Coordinates of C-alpha atoms and ligand atoms in Angstrom, one line a residue:
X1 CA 0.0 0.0 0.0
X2 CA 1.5 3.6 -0.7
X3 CA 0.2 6.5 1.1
X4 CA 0.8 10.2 0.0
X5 CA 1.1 12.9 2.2
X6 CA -1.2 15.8 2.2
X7 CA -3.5 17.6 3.2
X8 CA -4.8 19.2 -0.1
X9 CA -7.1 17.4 -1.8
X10 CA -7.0 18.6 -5.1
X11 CA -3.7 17.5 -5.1
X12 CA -4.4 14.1 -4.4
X13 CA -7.4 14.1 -6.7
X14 CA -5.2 14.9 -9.1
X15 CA -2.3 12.2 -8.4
X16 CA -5.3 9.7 -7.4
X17 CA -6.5 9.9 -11.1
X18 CA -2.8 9.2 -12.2
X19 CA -3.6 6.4 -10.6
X20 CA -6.5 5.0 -12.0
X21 CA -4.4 4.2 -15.1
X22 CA -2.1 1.8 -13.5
X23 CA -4.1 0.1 -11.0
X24 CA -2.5 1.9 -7.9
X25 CA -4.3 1.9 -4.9
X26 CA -3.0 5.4 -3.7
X27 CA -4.0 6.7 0.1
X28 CA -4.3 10.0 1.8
X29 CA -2.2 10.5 4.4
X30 CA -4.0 13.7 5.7
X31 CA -0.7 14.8 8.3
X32 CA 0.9 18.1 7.9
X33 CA 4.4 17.9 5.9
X34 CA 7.1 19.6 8.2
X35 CA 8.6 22.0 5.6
X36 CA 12.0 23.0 5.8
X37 CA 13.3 26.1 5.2
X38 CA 15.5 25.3 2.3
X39 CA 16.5 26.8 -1.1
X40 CA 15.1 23.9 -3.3
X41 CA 11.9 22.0 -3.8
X42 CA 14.0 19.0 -3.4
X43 CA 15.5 20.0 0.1
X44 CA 12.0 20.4 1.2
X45 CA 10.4 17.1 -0.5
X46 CA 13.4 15.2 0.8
X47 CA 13.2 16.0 4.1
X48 CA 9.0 15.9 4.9
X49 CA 9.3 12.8 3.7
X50 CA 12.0 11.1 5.5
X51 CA 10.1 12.3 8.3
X52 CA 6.8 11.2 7.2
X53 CA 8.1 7.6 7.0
X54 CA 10.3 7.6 10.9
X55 CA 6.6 9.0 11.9
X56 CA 4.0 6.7 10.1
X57 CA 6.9 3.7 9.0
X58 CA 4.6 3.2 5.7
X59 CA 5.8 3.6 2.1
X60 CA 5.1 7.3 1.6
X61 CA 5.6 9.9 -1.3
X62 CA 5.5 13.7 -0.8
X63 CA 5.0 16.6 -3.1
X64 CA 6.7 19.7 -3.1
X65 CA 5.4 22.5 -6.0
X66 CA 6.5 25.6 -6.6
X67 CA 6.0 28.3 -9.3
X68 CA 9.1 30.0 -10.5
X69 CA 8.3 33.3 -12.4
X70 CA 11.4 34.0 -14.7
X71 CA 10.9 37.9 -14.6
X72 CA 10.7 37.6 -10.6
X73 CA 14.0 35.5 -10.6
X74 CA 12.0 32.4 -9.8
X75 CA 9.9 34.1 -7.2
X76 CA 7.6 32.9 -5.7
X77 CA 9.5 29.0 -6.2
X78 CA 9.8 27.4 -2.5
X79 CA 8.3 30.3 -1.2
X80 CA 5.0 29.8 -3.2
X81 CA 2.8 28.1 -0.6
X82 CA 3.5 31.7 2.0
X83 CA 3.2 34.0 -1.0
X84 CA -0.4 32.1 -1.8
X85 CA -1.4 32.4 1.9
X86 CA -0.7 36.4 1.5
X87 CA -0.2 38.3 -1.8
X88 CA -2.4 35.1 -3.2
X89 CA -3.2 35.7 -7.5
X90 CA -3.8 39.3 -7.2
X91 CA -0.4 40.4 -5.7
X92 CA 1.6 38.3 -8.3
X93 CA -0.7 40.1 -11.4
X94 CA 0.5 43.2 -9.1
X95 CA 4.0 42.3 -8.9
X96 CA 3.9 41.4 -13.3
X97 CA 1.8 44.8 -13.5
X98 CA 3.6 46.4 -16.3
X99 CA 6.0 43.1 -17.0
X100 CA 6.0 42.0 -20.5
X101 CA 8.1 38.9 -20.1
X102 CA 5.6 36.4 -18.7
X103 CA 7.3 33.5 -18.8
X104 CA 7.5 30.9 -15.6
X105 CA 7.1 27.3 -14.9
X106 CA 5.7 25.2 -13.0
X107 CA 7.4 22.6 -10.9
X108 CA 7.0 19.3 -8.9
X109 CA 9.3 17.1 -6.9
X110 CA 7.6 14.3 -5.5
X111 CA 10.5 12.0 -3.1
X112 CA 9.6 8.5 -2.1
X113 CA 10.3 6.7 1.4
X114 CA 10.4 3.4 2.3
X115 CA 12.5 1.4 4.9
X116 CA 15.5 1.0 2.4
X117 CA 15.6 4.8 0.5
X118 CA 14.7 7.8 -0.5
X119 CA 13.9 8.7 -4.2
X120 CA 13.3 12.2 -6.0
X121 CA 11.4 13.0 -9.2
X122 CA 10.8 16.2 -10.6
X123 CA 8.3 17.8 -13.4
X124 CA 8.6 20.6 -15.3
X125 CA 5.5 22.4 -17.0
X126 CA 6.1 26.0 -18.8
X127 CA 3.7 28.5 -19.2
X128 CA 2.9 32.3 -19.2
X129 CA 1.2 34.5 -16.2
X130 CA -2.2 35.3 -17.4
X131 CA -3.1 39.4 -17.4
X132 CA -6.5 38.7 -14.8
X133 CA -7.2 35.7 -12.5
X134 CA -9.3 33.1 -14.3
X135 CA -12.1 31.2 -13.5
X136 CA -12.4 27.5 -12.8
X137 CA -11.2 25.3 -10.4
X138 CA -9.7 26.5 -7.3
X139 CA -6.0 25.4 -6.6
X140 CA -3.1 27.7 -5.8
X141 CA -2.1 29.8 -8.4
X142 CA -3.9 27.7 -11.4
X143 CA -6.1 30.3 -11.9
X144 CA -3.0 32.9 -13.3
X145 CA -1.0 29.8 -15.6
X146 CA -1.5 29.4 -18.7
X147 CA 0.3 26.0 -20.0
X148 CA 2.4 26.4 -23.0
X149 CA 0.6 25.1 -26.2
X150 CA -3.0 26.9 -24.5
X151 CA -5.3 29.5 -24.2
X152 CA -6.5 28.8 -21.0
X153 CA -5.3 28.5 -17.9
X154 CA -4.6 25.6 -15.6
X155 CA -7.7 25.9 -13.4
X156 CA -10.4 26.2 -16.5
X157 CA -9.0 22.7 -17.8
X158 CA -10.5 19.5 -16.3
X159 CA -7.9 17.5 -14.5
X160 CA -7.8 14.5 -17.2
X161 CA -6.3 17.7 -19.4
X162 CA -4.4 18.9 -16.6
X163 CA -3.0 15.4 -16.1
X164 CA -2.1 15.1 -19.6
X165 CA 0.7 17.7 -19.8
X166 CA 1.6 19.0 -15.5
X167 CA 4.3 19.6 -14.0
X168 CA 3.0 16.7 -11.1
X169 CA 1.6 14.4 -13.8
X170 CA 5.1 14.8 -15.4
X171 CA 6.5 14.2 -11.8
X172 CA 4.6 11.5 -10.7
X173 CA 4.4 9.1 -13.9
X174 CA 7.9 9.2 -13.8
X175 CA 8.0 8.2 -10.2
X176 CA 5.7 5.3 -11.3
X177 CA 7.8 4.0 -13.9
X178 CA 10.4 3.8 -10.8
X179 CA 7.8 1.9 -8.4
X180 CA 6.6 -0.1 -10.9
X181 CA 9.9 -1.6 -11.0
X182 CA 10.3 -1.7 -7.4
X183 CA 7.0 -3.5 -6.6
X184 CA 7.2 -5.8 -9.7
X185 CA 10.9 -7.0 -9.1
Ligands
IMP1 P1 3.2 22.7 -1.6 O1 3.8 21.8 -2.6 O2 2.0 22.1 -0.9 O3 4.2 23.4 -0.7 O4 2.4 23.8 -2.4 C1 3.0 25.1 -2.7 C2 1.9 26.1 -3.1 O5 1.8 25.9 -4.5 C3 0.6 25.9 -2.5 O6 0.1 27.2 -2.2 C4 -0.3 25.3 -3.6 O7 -1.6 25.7 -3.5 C5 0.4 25.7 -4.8 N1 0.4 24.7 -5.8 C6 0.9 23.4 -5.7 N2 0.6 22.7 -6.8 C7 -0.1 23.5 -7.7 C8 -0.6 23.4 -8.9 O8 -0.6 22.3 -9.6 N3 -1.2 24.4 -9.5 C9 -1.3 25.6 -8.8 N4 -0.8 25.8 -7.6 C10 -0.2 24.8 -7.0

């Protein structure tokens, strides 16, 4: 049995439906993830879950997201769960107000524990920080991406199309290749 970590459920709707396709029973481990203050995503993933399994001693995963805003240097990156919590959409349209280059990214490390190691895999989506806030379903800063290749952003597609192209999706399918391997051995 695997268990993820979290307490947001859109995020494990979204990696529950990832695992749909292979057959993966996936749980909700609804405990808080003890973030680190660290410079990386993978510092952060790394460490909540090491922790998560000395607490719980089942196979875990934990993911770590961040948006990275390349006319912001990064910002809000590891920071992005605090700047969501204050400034939320509106003070990052403030912050671009004025900004042509709208480029960012979108990013996902999700690290595995078990009794034997720790794995990290990371996802990578690019996109552009819309002009307004957007409609649609309500996760973190969805509503203000627009995936490269679209006209929408994140939060006005379903989460098959989501799925299809994320920076998790991209994450986690490549963690499943590794379990796969791992369980099937
Ligand atoms: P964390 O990974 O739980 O630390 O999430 C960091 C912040 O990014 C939170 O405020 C989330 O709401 C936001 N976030 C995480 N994943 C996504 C996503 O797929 N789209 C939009 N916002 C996200």
């Amino acid at each position: 049995m695997l268990y993820l970590l979290t307490k947001n459920r859109n995020k494990y709707e979204e990696i529950a439906e990832l695992c749909k396709a292979s057959n993966l029973e996936l749980l909700m481990l609804p405990d808080d993830k003890i973030e680190l203050q660290a410079d990386t995503l993978e510092e952060v993933a790394r460490y909540a879950a090491e922790q998560a399994y000395s607490k719980h001693n089942k196979p875990v995963i934990v993911d770590d997201s961040g948006l990275f805003i390349d006319a912001l240097n990064g910002f809000p990156g590891v920071y992005t769960s605090y700047v969501k919590k204050t400034i939320d959409s509106k003070g990052i349209l403030r912050l671009m107000d004025g900004v042509s280059n709208r480029a960012a990214y979108f990013k996902t490390v999700i690290a595995y524990a078990d009794s034997d190691r720790i794995e990290l895999f990371e996802g990578i989506v690019r996109g552009m920080i819309a002009d307004s806030v957007h409609s649609g379903r309500d996760f973190g800063f969805d509503n203000i991406f627009i995936p490269e290749g679209y006209n929408k952003t994140f939060s006005e597609l379903s989460i098959e199309e989501k799925n299809s192209i994320s920076h998790r999706a991209r994450a986690f399918n490549s963690f499943l290749s590794f379990y796969k391997g791992l369980v099937y051995k």
